[in-house]
mmCIF file of C-alpha atoms in Angstrom:
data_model
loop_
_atom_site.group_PDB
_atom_site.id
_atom_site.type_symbol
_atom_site.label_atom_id
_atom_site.label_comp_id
_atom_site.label_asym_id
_atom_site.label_seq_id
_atom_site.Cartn_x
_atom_site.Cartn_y
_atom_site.Cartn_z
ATOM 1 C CA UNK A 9 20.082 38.462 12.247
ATOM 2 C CA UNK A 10 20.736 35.532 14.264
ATOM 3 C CA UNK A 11 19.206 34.641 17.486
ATOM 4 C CA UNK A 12 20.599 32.706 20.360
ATOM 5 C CA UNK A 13 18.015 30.523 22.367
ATOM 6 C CA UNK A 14 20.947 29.972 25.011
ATOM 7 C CA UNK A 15 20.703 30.949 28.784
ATOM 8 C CA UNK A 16 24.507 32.500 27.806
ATOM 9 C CA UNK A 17 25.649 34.133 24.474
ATOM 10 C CA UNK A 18 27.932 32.246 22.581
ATOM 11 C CA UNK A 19 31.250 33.494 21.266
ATOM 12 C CA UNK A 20 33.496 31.894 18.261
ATOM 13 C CA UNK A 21 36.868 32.229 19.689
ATOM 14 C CA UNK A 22 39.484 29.880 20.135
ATOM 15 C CA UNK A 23 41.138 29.496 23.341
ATOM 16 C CA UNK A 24 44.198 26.951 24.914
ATOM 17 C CA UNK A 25 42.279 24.590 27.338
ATOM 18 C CA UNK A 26 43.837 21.862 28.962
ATOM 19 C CA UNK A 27 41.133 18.565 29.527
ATOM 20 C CA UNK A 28 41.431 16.795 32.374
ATOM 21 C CA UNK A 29 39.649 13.792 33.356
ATOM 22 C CA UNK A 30 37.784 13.552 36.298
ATOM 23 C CA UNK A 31 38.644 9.786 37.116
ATOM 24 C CA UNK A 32 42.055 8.878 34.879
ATOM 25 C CA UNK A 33 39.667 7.580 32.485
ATOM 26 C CA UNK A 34 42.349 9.279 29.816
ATOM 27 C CA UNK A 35 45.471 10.850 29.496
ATOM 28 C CA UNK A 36 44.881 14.916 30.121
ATOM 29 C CA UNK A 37 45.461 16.957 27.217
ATOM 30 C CA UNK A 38 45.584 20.093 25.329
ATOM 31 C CA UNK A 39 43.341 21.083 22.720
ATOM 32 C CA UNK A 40 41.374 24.269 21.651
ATOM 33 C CA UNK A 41 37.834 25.730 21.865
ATOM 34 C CA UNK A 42 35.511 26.566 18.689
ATOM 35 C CA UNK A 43 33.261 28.975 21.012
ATOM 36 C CA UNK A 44 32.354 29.529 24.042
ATOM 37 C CA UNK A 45 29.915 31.005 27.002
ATOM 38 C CA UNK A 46 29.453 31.060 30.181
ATOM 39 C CA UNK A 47 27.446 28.127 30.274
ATOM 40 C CA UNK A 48 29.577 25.265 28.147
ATOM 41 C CA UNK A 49 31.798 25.147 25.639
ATOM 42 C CA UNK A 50 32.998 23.620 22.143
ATOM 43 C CA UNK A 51 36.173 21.988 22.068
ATOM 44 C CA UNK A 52 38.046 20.722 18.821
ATOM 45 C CA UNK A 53 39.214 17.638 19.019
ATOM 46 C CA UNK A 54 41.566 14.730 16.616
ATOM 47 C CA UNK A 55 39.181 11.989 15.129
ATOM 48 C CA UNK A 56 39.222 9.083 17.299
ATOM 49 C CA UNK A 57 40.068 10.467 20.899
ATOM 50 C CA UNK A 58 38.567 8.508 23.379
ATOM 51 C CA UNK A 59 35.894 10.643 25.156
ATOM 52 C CA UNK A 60 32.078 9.301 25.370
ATOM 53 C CA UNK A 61 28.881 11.431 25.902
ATOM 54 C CA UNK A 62 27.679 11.869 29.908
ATOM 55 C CA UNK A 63 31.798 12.232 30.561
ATOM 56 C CA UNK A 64 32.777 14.089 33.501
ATOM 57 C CA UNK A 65 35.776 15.892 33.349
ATOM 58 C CA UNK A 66 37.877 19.285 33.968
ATOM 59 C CA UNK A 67 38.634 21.728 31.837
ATOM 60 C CA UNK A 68 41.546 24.536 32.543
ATOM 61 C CA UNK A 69 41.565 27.708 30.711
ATOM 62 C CA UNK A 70 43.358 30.987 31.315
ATOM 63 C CA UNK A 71 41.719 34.142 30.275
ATOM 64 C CA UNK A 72 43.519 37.250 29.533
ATOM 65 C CA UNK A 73 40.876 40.535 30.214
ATOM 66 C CA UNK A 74 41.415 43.970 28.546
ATOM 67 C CA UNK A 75 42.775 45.149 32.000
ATOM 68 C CA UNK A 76 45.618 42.532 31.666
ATOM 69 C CA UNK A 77 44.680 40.628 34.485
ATOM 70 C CA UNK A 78 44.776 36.731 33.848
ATOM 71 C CA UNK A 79 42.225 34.494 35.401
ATOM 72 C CA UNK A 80 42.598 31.225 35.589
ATOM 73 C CA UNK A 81 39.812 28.950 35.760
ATOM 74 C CA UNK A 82 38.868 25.020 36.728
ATOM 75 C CA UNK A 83 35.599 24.294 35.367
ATOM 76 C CA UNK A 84 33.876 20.881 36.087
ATOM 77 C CA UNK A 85 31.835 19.537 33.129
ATOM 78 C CA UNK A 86 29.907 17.193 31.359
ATOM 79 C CA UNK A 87 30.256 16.024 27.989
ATOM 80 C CA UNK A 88 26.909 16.635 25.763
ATOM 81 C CA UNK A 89 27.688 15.318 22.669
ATOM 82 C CA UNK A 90 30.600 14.478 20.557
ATOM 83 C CA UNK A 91 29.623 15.465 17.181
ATOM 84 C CA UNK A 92 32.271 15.050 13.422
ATOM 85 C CA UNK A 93 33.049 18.625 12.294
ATOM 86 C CA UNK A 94 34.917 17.472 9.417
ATOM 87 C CA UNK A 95 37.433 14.898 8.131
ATOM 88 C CA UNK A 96 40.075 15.042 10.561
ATOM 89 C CA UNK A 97 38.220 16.678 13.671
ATOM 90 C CA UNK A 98 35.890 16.263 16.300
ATOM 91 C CA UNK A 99 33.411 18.489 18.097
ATOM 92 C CA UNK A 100 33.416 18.210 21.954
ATOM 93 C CA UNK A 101 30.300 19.492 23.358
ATOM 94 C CA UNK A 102 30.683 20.278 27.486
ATOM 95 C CA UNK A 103 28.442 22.227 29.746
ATOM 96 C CA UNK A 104 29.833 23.697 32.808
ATOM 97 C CA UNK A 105 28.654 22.033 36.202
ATOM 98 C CA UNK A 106 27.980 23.846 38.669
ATOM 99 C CA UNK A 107 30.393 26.990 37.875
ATOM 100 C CA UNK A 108 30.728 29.701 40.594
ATOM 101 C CA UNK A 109 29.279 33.029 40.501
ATOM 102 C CA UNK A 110 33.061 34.494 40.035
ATOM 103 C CA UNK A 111 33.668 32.049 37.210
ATOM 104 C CA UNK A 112 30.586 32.895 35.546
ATOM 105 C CA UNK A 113 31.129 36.798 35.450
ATOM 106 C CA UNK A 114 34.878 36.079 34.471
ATOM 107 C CA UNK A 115 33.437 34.238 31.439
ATOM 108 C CA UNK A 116 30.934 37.020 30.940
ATOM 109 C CA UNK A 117 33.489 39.896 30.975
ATOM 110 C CA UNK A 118 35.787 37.959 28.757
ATOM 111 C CA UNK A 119 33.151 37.347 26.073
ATOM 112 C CA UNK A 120 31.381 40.988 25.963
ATOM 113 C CA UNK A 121 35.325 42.391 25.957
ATOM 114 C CA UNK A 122 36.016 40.396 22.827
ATOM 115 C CA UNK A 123 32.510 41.334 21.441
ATOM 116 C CA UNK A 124 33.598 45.127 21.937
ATOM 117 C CA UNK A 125 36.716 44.096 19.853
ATOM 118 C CA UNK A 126 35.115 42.322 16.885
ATOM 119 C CA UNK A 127 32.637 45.279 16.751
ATOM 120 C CA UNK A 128 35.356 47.819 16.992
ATOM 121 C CA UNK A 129 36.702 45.826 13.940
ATOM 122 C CA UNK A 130 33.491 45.148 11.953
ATOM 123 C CA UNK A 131 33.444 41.683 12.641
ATOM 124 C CA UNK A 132 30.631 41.134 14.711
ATOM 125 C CA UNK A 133 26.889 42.261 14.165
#
C-alpha cells in the first residue's frame, strides 16, 4: 500500500494545461500534466525549455466533472523543481499559490471523480 505524506492526494492523470508566464519571461505554451492535486502539479515538459526553479507563472487548465460542467481554472504558481524524467522529457514541479477555496474543491471533486472511475475499473487501489 502506498502512502501519501501530501497535504492533497495526488492523482496520475494527464491533463491539457496551457503555461503562462507571469512576466514574458517565455513564450506561453501548451504542454501536459503527469499528476496532479489540489495543491501543485507535475507538468511534462521537452528537454531544454527554458524554465528555472523559484519561477512564477500561470497555469490554465479546464476540467470536465462527471456532471458535464467545465471549469476553467487560472492557477498562480511556483516552480519547485525541474527534475529529467527520461531522455527526451522534463519534469516540471509547480505548487499552487495561493489557490481559492472554489479552485481548491474544483480540484478536489475532479480528482475523487476520477478515483471513483479507476476503481470502478480496477485500476486504482
Amino acid at each position: 500500500m502506498k502512502i501519501q505524506r501530501r497535504h492533497y492526494v495526488r492523482l496520475d492523470v494527464t491533463l491539457d494545461t496551457a503555461i503562462h508566464p507571469e512576466h514574458s519571461e517565455f513564450t506561453p505554451f501548451r504542454a501536459l500534466t503527469e499528476d496532479i492535486s489540489a495543491g501543485g502539479a507535475s507538468i511534462r515538459l521537452i528537454k531544454g525549455a527554458n524554465i528555472k526553479s523559484d519561477s512564477q507563472l500561470y497555469l490554465w487548465m479546464a476540467l470536465t466533472l462527471k456532471s458535464g460542467q467545465i471549469n476553467y481554472l487560472r492557477l498562480k504558481s511556483r516552480v519547485i523543481r525541474v527534475t529529467e524524467k527520461d531522455q527526451y522529457n522534463m519534469l516540471l514541479h509547480i505548487q499552487f499559490i495561493e489557490p481559492t477555496k472554489n479552485d481548491v474543491q474544483t480540484l478536489m471533486r475532479f480528482i475523487f471523480e476520477e478515483q471513483v472511475d479507476l476503481k470502478k475499473k480496477g485500476l486504482y487501489v
